[in-house]
Amino acid sequence: MAASLSSPLTSASSVLFSSSNYPSLPSFSPSQRLCFSHSALSSSYSVSPALFTFPSPRLSATAAVSFSVRAATASGEKKKVLIVNTNSGGHSIIGFYFAKELLGSGHNVTILTVGEEGSDKMKKPPFNRFSEIVSAGGRTVWGDPPEIGKVLAGETFDVVLDNNGKDLDAVRPVADWAKETGAKQFLFISSAGIYLPTEEPPHVEGDAVKGSAGHVGVEKYMAETFSNWASFRPQYMIGSGNNKDCEEWFFDRIVRNRPVPIPGSGMQLTNISHAKDLSSMLTLAVEKPEAASGNIFNSVSERAVTLDGMAKLCAKAAGLPVEIVHYDPKAIGVDAKKAFPFRNMHFYAEPRAAKEILGWQGTTNLPEDLKERFEEYVKIGRDKKTMAFELDDKILEALKVPAAV
Amino acid sequence: MARMVPLQQQTTHPGFSLLTSSLSDFNGARLHSQLQFKRKMGLQNRGALQVSASSSSKNILIMGGTRFIGIFLSRLLVKEGHQVTLFTRGKAPIAQQLPGESDQDFADFSSKILHLKGDRKDSDFVKTSLSAKGFNVVYDINGREAVEVEPIIEALPNLEQFVYCSSAGVYLKSDLLPHSEVDAVDPKSRHKGKLETESFLESTGVNWTSIRPVYIYGPLNYNPVEEWFFHRLKAGRPIPIPNSGIQMTQLGHVKDLAKAFITVLGNEKASKEVFNISGEKYVTFDGLARACAKAGGFPEPELVHYNPKEYDFGKKKAFPFRDQHFFASIDKAKHVLGWKPEFDLVEGLTDSYELDFGRGTFRKEADFSTDDIILGKSLVTA
C-alpha cells in the first residue's frame, strides 16, 4: 500500500530505540518516526521528539540542536559540493540559491548545468546570472549527465546533488559516477507531486507515493546505492532568478486590470515557497549529514496558501485591487493545466521532517516576499509588456465577465 | 501510511487507553519523565498501574470535568495518584461508568474522585471554597470569560500551575495556514473570552499553560461533530455539505487531548506557553464524511453540495463546522512536550463509534429538517 522506503537498518541513522531502552542517545532517532522501516515501527515506544527542543521562532535553527554529540559533523567542516542542475523549468532556481548559500558558508561549489553553455536556455534566469556564482568563488561547467565522468574527469566531491533527473535513467549516470568517485553524500531533488492524493492533507514524509513516478525509482535506487542519501520534495517556488513563472501569472493580470480566473472554488491549498527556504534546507543537510541520512524531506515553506489567497496577496503586494473569477474548466471546455499555473486540487505538503530532524525553520513570508517580487516585476518592465490572454478571454467569455475590470 | 501503532490497538478491547506519552528532555533525569517512562512500561498490562514512590501527588482541581474532556482527564490524573476534585454545580453525576470501562477501574475511580459543589459564576463562593482547600494545580476546562478565573487566582496565591482549555477559535482567519501559536488572534471572535482569559493569566504572573484544541471528537462528545454524520449515515441519507466540500478542518481525539493536558502537568517547558492540540492530519469536509462512513462500517455516502446563501435555515445550523479552512499546527506540542496524537482520524472515529453512537447512545436526536430544505430544493433545481 504505502510505497514507503526502508532506510537500511545498518545505516547509523537507523538506530531506533527498542522498547527496553530509554533514549539516552540524542542522535538520529526522531527521524525514524518518519522513516519507514516496518520492523523499526513495531516498537510501541513513542520516540520523543522533545529530544530536540523546539526553539521559539526567535532562535536560530542551529541553536535548536544543541547536543555535543553532533558537534563533529555540524557546520565546522567545509565540503566540496557538486550540483548537477537542470537547464530549464521550475527547479532551475534551486541550484542557483543552493550554490550561493553554500559559497556564503565557505563550502566549495561546482555547478554542472545540463547542456551547453552557449545554448539559448542559458539566456534566461537564473543562468544569465551565473556570474554571481563565479564571483562568489564557485565554478560553473556544462555537460550532459552520461558524460559526467569526462566533464569532471579526475574530480571527487564530498556531496553530490542531482537537481536534474526526473527518473532513474536520467539520474543513474550521476549516481553511479558519484558512488565510484567516493562521494559521501548523495542528494536528490524529487517532487512533492509524487504523493498520492489524499483526503487527509497535508502530505507528510512517509505517505504513500505514486509507484510509477520516475522520482520514486530514483529514491529507491539511492537508498540501495548510498549509505548516506536524502531526497527533497519541493512544490512551487518564488524568488529572483526563477526560470518559471509563478507569481508573475497573477501580476500580469492584476497590473492590466484584468480579472484573475481561478478554477474551482479557489479554496485549494498549495505551497509556494521562497527558493531560499529550499537552499537553507539543503545546506543544513550538507552540514548535518548523519541527521539527514536516509530521509525524505518535503522542501516547502511552513505555511500553505489558498489559490484565492495567493491572488489577494499578489494584489496587495502590487497595491492594486483584484477581481477573482471562479470557473469550472470542464464546463467551459478549457484545460486547467494550460489555463492556470497551479494544480486544481489541494496540493499541500508540510516540512515536518526538516523541522524535526534538521532543526530547520522556514523564512518564507509571502506578503513580504511578494512585495520584493513585484518591485522586480516592474523594474524589468514586465508590467508594460504587451500580452495576449487567449485562454483567459475564452473563460471570461463563457462566464460573460468583462475582460477589463 | 507509515505510522506508529497505538498501544491500545494491540488488544481488541476498545476501552480507554492509559497510554501517556513519554515526556523527555535530553538529559532524561527529570523525575517526571522517569515516572512516565516507568508507568508506560507498566502499562503493557492494562490496569497494573504502579505509582512509583518518587511521584509527587498533587492536589488538583478541575473546573468542570463531568461532561467530556474532564471525564478522561480526571481518570488519567487519578490513575497517576493525584488527588482530584471536580468543581461542578452537581447537575451531572460526578462519576459515571464509561463505555468499555471495567467495573474494577470504575469502582477505583469513583471511590477516589472528589466533588466541590458550586457555581463558578459565584466568585465569592469560588474564592472562599478554593482557598480553604489549597489546591496545587487547577485545570480550567469549562471557563469562558476572564472574570471567571479571577477568583481562582486570588484564592490560590501559591498555585503551582494553572492549565487552561482555550480554543484554536481565537486565531484570526487567514489565507496562510496552518495556524501556529505565534499567529495573530482575533479580538472580535466568538472565543474572545478565551483570549481575554489567556491575557489575564499572563498578567497575573501565575505559572499558566494554555491549550488550544480545534474540533474535539470521541465517545461522549456533546458537540454534534461525528454524531451529525453518524445520524445521517445510519439513516441512509445523503450528506449535505456546504459549497465545495474541500474546506479543510481538523479533528482531535478527546483521549489525545486529555493526554496533552497530563503532559503539561509539572512540565517547565509548558510554563507560560500556548499549545495547539489536535490530530496529525487535517481533513476536507468531503473526506470527513467518508471517514465517518468507514468508522461506522457504512457504505460510501452520497454527498450533496449546496450553496448556503440560497437557503434560509432560520436559527438552525445546517452543518456542524465553520464554512472555512480551520486547522492548526501541532508541531510545537510535539517538539516541546514530546506529545503526539495516538489516534488517526479513522481509528479515532471508530473508537467514538464503537463506544458511543454504535451502542445506540448520542447526545442530540437526529434533526434532518435543514437537510430536507436543502435536498428538497436541490431535487427541484436538478
PDB file of N, CA and C in Angstrom, chain A residues 3-16 28-41 206 219-220 222-231 290-296 357, chain B residues 2:
ATOM      1  N   ALA A   3       4.007   3.007  -0.589  1.00  0.00           N
ATOM      2  CA  ALA A   3       5.283   2.731  -1.260  1.00  0.00           C
ATOM      3  C   ALA A   3       6.374   3.401  -0.476  1.00  0.00           C
ATOM      4  N   SER A   4       6.452   3.032   0.770  1.00  0.00           N
ATOM      5  CA  SER A   4       7.395   3.737   1.640  1.00  0.00           C
ATOM      6  C   SER A   4       8.752   3.090   1.553  1.00  0.00           C
ATOM      7  N   LEU A   5       9.721   3.880   1.860  1.00  0.00           N
ATOM      8  CA  LEU A   5      11.086   3.402   1.704  1.00  0.00           C
ATOM      9  C   LEU A   5      11.613   2.854   3.007  1.00  0.00           C
ATOM     10  N   SER A   6      12.344   1.779   2.924  1.00  0.00           N
ATOM     11  CA  SER A   6      13.014   1.295   4.120  1.00  0.00           C
ATOM     12  C   SER A   6      14.371   1.931   4.186  1.00  0.00           C
ATOM     13  N   SER A   7      14.671   2.525   5.263  1.00  0.00           N
ATOM     14  CA  SER A   7      16.037   3.003   5.380  1.00  0.00           C
ATOM     15  C   SER A   7      16.866   1.806   5.799  1.00  0.00           C
ATOM     16  N   PRO A   8      17.994   1.652   5.209  1.00  0.00           N
ATOM     17  CA  PRO A   8      18.802   0.457   5.539  1.00  0.00           C
ATOM     18  C   PRO A   8      19.086   0.438   7.025  1.00  0.00           C
ATOM     19  N   LEU A   9      18.796  -0.669   7.640  1.00  0.00           N
ATOM     20  CA  LEU A   9      18.918  -0.708   9.089  1.00  0.00           C
ATOM     21  C   LEU A   9      20.350  -0.622   9.545  1.00  0.00           C
ATOM     22  N   THR A  10      21.239  -0.831   8.606  1.00  0.00           N
ATOM     23  CA  THR A  10      22.632  -0.753   9.002  1.00  0.00           C
ATOM     24  C   THR A  10      23.146   0.676   9.065  1.00  0.00           C
ATOM     25  N   SER A  11      22.423   1.604   8.499  1.00  0.00           N
ATOM     26  CA  SER A  11      22.977   2.959   8.494  1.00  0.00           C
ATOM     27  C   SER A  11      22.924   3.531   9.897  1.00  0.00           C
ATOM     28  N   ALA A  12      23.814   4.386  10.164  1.00  0.00           N
ATOM     29  CA  ALA A  12      23.930   4.962  11.506  1.00  0.00           C
ATOM     30  C   ALA A  12      22.661   5.645  11.935  1.00  0.00           C
ATOM     31  N   SER A  13      21.970   6.203  10.985  1.00  0.00           N
ATOM     32  CA  SER A  13      20.802   6.972  11.365  1.00  0.00           C
ATOM     33  C   SER A  13      19.607   6.100  11.666  1.00  0.00           C
ATOM     34  N   SER A  14      19.713   4.800  11.480  1.00  0.00           N
ATOM     35  CA  SER A  14      18.538   3.971  11.676  1.00  0.00           C
ATOM     36  C   SER A  14      18.445   3.389  13.061  1.00  0.00           C
ATOM     37  N   VAL A  15      19.210   3.883  13.965  1.00  0.00           N
ATOM     38  CA  VAL A  15      19.129   3.349  15.313  1.00  0.00           C
ATOM     39  C   VAL A  15      17.796   3.756  15.895  1.00  0.00           C
ATOM     40  N   LEU A  16      16.901   2.821  15.990  1.00  0.00           N
ATOM     41  CA  LEU A  16      15.629   3.136  16.617  1.00  0.00           C
ATOM     42  C   LEU A  16      15.650   2.476  17.971  1.00  0.00           C
ATOM     43  N   PHE A  28      19.881  10.011  16.264  1.00  0.00           N
ATOM     44  CA  PHE A  28      19.214  10.145  14.973  1.00  0.00           C
ATOM     45  C   PHE A  28      17.769   9.716  15.010  1.00  0.00           C
ATOM     46  N   SER A  29      17.347   9.358  16.170  1.00  0.00           N
ATOM     47  CA  SER A  29      16.078   8.656  16.266  1.00  0.00           C
ATOM     48  C   SER A  29      14.826   9.306  15.746  1.00  0.00           C
ATOM     49  N   PRO A  30      14.558  10.550  16.073  1.00  0.00           N
ATOM     50  CA  PRO A  30      13.219  11.035  15.705  1.00  0.00           C
ATOM     51  C   PRO A  30      12.925  10.884  14.229  1.00  0.00           C
ATOM     52  N   SER A  31      13.984  10.822  13.446  1.00  0.00           N
ATOM     53  CA  SER A  31      13.757  10.631  12.014  1.00  0.00           C
ATOM     54  C   SER A  31      13.021   9.338  11.753  1.00  0.00           C
ATOM     55  N   GLN A  32      13.195   8.370  12.619  1.00  0.00           N
ATOM     56  CA  GLN A  32      12.611   7.067  12.309  1.00  0.00           C
ATOM     57  C   GLN A  32      11.107   7.089  12.376  1.00  0.00           C
ATOM     58  N   ARG A  33      10.561   8.042  13.078  1.00  0.00           N
ATOM     59  CA  ARG A  33       9.107   8.108  13.080  1.00  0.00           C
ATOM     60  C   ARG A  33       8.617   8.408  11.686  1.00  0.00           C
ATOM     61  N   LEU A  34       9.491   9.064  10.944  1.00  0.00           N
ATOM     62  CA  LEU A  34       9.084   9.442   9.606  1.00  0.00           C
ATOM     63  C   LEU A  34       9.749   8.562   8.578  1.00  0.00           C
ATOM     64  N   CYS A  35      10.571   7.680   9.017  1.00  0.00           N
ATOM     65  CA  CYS A  35      11.299   6.819   8.106  1.00  0.00           C
ATOM     66  C   CYS A  35      10.729   5.437   8.283  1.00  0.00           C
ATOM     67  N   PHE A  36      10.798   4.640   7.282  1.00  0.00           N
ATOM     68  CA  PHE A  36       9.708   3.725   7.054  1.00  0.00           C
ATOM     69  C   PHE A  36      10.015   2.260   7.217  1.00  0.00           C
ATOM     70  N   SER A  37      11.057   1.947   7.894  1.00  0.00           N
ATOM     71  CA  SER A  37      11.371   0.543   8.087  1.00  0.00           C
ATOM     72  C   SER A  37      10.324  -0.067   8.998  1.00  0.00           C
ATOM     73  N   HIS A  38       9.598  -1.019   8.524  1.00  0.00           N
ATOM     74  CA  HIS A  38       8.456  -1.533   9.298  1.00  0.00           C
ATOM     75  C   HIS A  38       8.864  -2.181  10.598  1.00  0.00           C
ATOM     76  N   SER A  39       9.973  -2.866  10.595  1.00  0.00           N
ATOM     77  CA  SER A  39      10.357  -3.518  11.848  1.00  0.00           C
ATOM     78  C   SER A  39      10.680  -2.483  12.889  1.00  0.00           C
ATOM     79  N   ALA A  40      11.234  -1.392  12.440  1.00  0.00           N
ATOM     80  CA  ALA A  40      11.547  -0.334  13.401  1.00  0.00           C
ATOM     81  C   ALA A  40      10.275   0.228  13.992  1.00  0.00           C
ATOM     82  N   LEU A  41       9.241   0.254  13.200  1.00  0.00           N
ATOM     83  CA  LEU A  41       8.000   0.859  13.668  1.00  0.00           C
ATOM     84  C   LEU A  41       7.221  -0.045  14.600  1.00  0.00           C
ATOM     85  N   GLY A 206       6.653   9.904   4.310  1.00  0.00           N
ATOM     86  CA  GLY A 206       6.186   8.597   4.723  1.00  0.00           C
ATOM     87  C   GLY A 206       4.846   8.253   4.110  1.00  0.00           C
ATOM     88  N   GLU A 219      14.547   7.505  -5.841  1.00  0.00           N
ATOM     89  CA  GLU A 219      14.670   7.424  -4.381  1.00  0.00           C
ATOM     90  C   GLU A 219      15.027   6.004  -3.951  1.00  0.00           C
ATOM     91  N   LYS A 220      14.399   5.033  -4.596  1.00  0.00           N
ATOM     92  CA  LYS A 220      14.690   3.635  -4.244  1.00  0.00           C
ATOM     93  C   LYS A 220      16.143   3.296  -4.569  1.00  0.00           C
ATOM     94  N   MET A 222      18.721   5.282  -4.839  1.00  0.00           N
ATOM     95  CA  MET A 222      19.617   5.981  -3.921  1.00  0.00           C
ATOM     96  C   MET A 222      19.743   5.219  -2.610  1.00  0.00           C
ATOM     97  N   ALA A 223      18.594   4.759  -2.118  1.00  0.00           N
ATOM     98  CA  ALA A 223      18.592   4.062  -0.835  1.00  0.00           C
ATOM     99  C   ALA A 223      19.396   2.775  -0.923  1.00  0.00           C
ATOM    100  N   GLU A 224      19.363   2.142  -2.108  1.00  0.00           N
ATOM    101  CA  GLU A 224      20.121   0.896  -2.282  1.00  0.00           C
ATOM    102  C   GLU A 224      21.602   1.142  -2.487  1.00  0.00           C
ATOM    103  N   THR A 225      21.916   2.289  -3.063  1.00  0.00           N
ATOM    104  CA  THR A 225      23.290   2.540  -3.526  1.00  0.00           C
ATOM    105  C   THR A 225      24.159   3.278  -2.515  1.00  0.00           C
ATOM    106  N   PHE A 226      23.564   4.205  -1.806  1.00  0.00           N
ATOM    107  CA  PHE A 226      24.362   5.060  -0.939  1.00  0.00           C
ATOM    108  C   PHE A 226      24.036   4.810   0.521  1.00  0.00           C
ATOM    109  N   SER A 227      25.067   4.867   1.357  1.00  0.00           N
ATOM    110  CA  SER A 227      24.772   4.755   2.780  1.00  0.00           C
ATOM    111  C   SER A 227      24.319   6.098   3.329  1.00  0.00           C
ATOM    112  N   ASN A 228      24.625   7.162   2.610  1.00  0.00           N
ATOM    113  CA  ASN A 228      24.154   8.464   3.056  1.00  0.00           C
ATOM    114  C   ASN A 228      23.483   9.186   1.888  1.00  0.00           C
ATOM    115  N   TRP A 229      22.176   9.238   1.952  1.00  0.00           N
ATOM    116  CA  TRP A 229      21.396   9.850   0.866  1.00  0.00           C
ATOM    117  C   TRP A 229      20.220  10.602   1.482  1.00  0.00           C
ATOM    118  N   ALA A 230      19.702  11.550   0.747  1.00  0.00           N
ATOM    119  CA  ALA A 230      18.484  12.229   1.180  1.00  0.00           C
ATOM    120  C   ALA A 230      17.750  12.732  -0.045  1.00  0.00           C
ATOM    121  N   SER A 231      16.435  12.775   0.070  1.00  0.00           N
ATOM    122  CA  SER A 231      15.615  13.215  -1.053  1.00  0.00           C
ATOM    123  C   SER A 231      14.773  14.401  -0.631  1.00  0.00           C
ATOM    124  N   GLU A 290      24.743  13.187   8.979  1.00  0.00           N
ATOM    125  CA  GLU A 290      24.242  11.999   9.670  1.00  0.00           C
ATOM    126  C   GLU A 290      22.774  12.133  10.019  1.00  0.00           C
ATOM    127  N   ALA A 291      22.386  13.327  10.413  1.00  0.00           N
ATOM    128  CA  ALA A 291      20.981  13.543  10.731  1.00  0.00           C
ATOM    129  C   ALA A 291      20.117  13.390   9.481  1.00  0.00           C
ATOM    130  N   ALA A 292      20.631  13.925   8.361  1.00  0.00           N
ATOM    131  CA  ALA A 292      19.826  13.936   7.138  1.00  0.00           C
ATOM    132  C   ALA A 292      19.725  12.561   6.495  1.00  0.00           C
ATOM    133  N   SER A 293      20.712  11.732   6.775  1.00  0.00           N
ATOM    134  CA  SER A 293      20.837  10.479   6.038  1.00  0.00           C
ATOM    135  C   SER A 293      19.625   9.572   6.102  1.00  0.00           C
ATOM    136  N   GLY A 294      19.261   9.047   4.930  1.00  0.00           N
ATOM    137  CA  GLY A 294      18.159   8.083   4.879  1.00  0.00           C
ATOM    138  C   GLY A 294      16.804   8.723   4.956  1.00  0.00           C
ATOM    139  N   ASN A 295      16.731  10.023   4.795  1.00  0.00           N
ATOM    140  CA  ASN A 295      15.463  10.708   4.971  1.00  0.00           C
ATOM    141  C   ASN A 295      14.928  11.391   3.748  1.00  0.00           C
ATOM    142  N   ILE A 296      13.631  11.561   3.790  1.00  0.00           N
ATOM    143  CA  ILE A 296      12.933  12.318   2.771  1.00  0.00           C
ATOM    144  C   ILE A 296      12.483  13.609   3.415  1.00  0.00           C
ATOM    145  N   ILE A 357      14.058  16.879  12.195  1.00  0.00           N
ATOM    146  CA  ILE A 357      15.334  16.179  12.109  1.00  0.00           C
ATOM    147  C   ILE A 357      16.508  17.134  11.932  1.00  0.00           C
TER     148      ILE A 357
ATOM    149  N   ALA B   2       2.926   5.098   6.866  1.00  0.00           N
ATOM    150  CA  ALA B   2       3.781   4.606   7.949  1.00  0.00           C
ATOM    151  C   ALA B   2       3.406   5.331   9.229  1.00  0.00           C
TER     152      ALA B   2
END
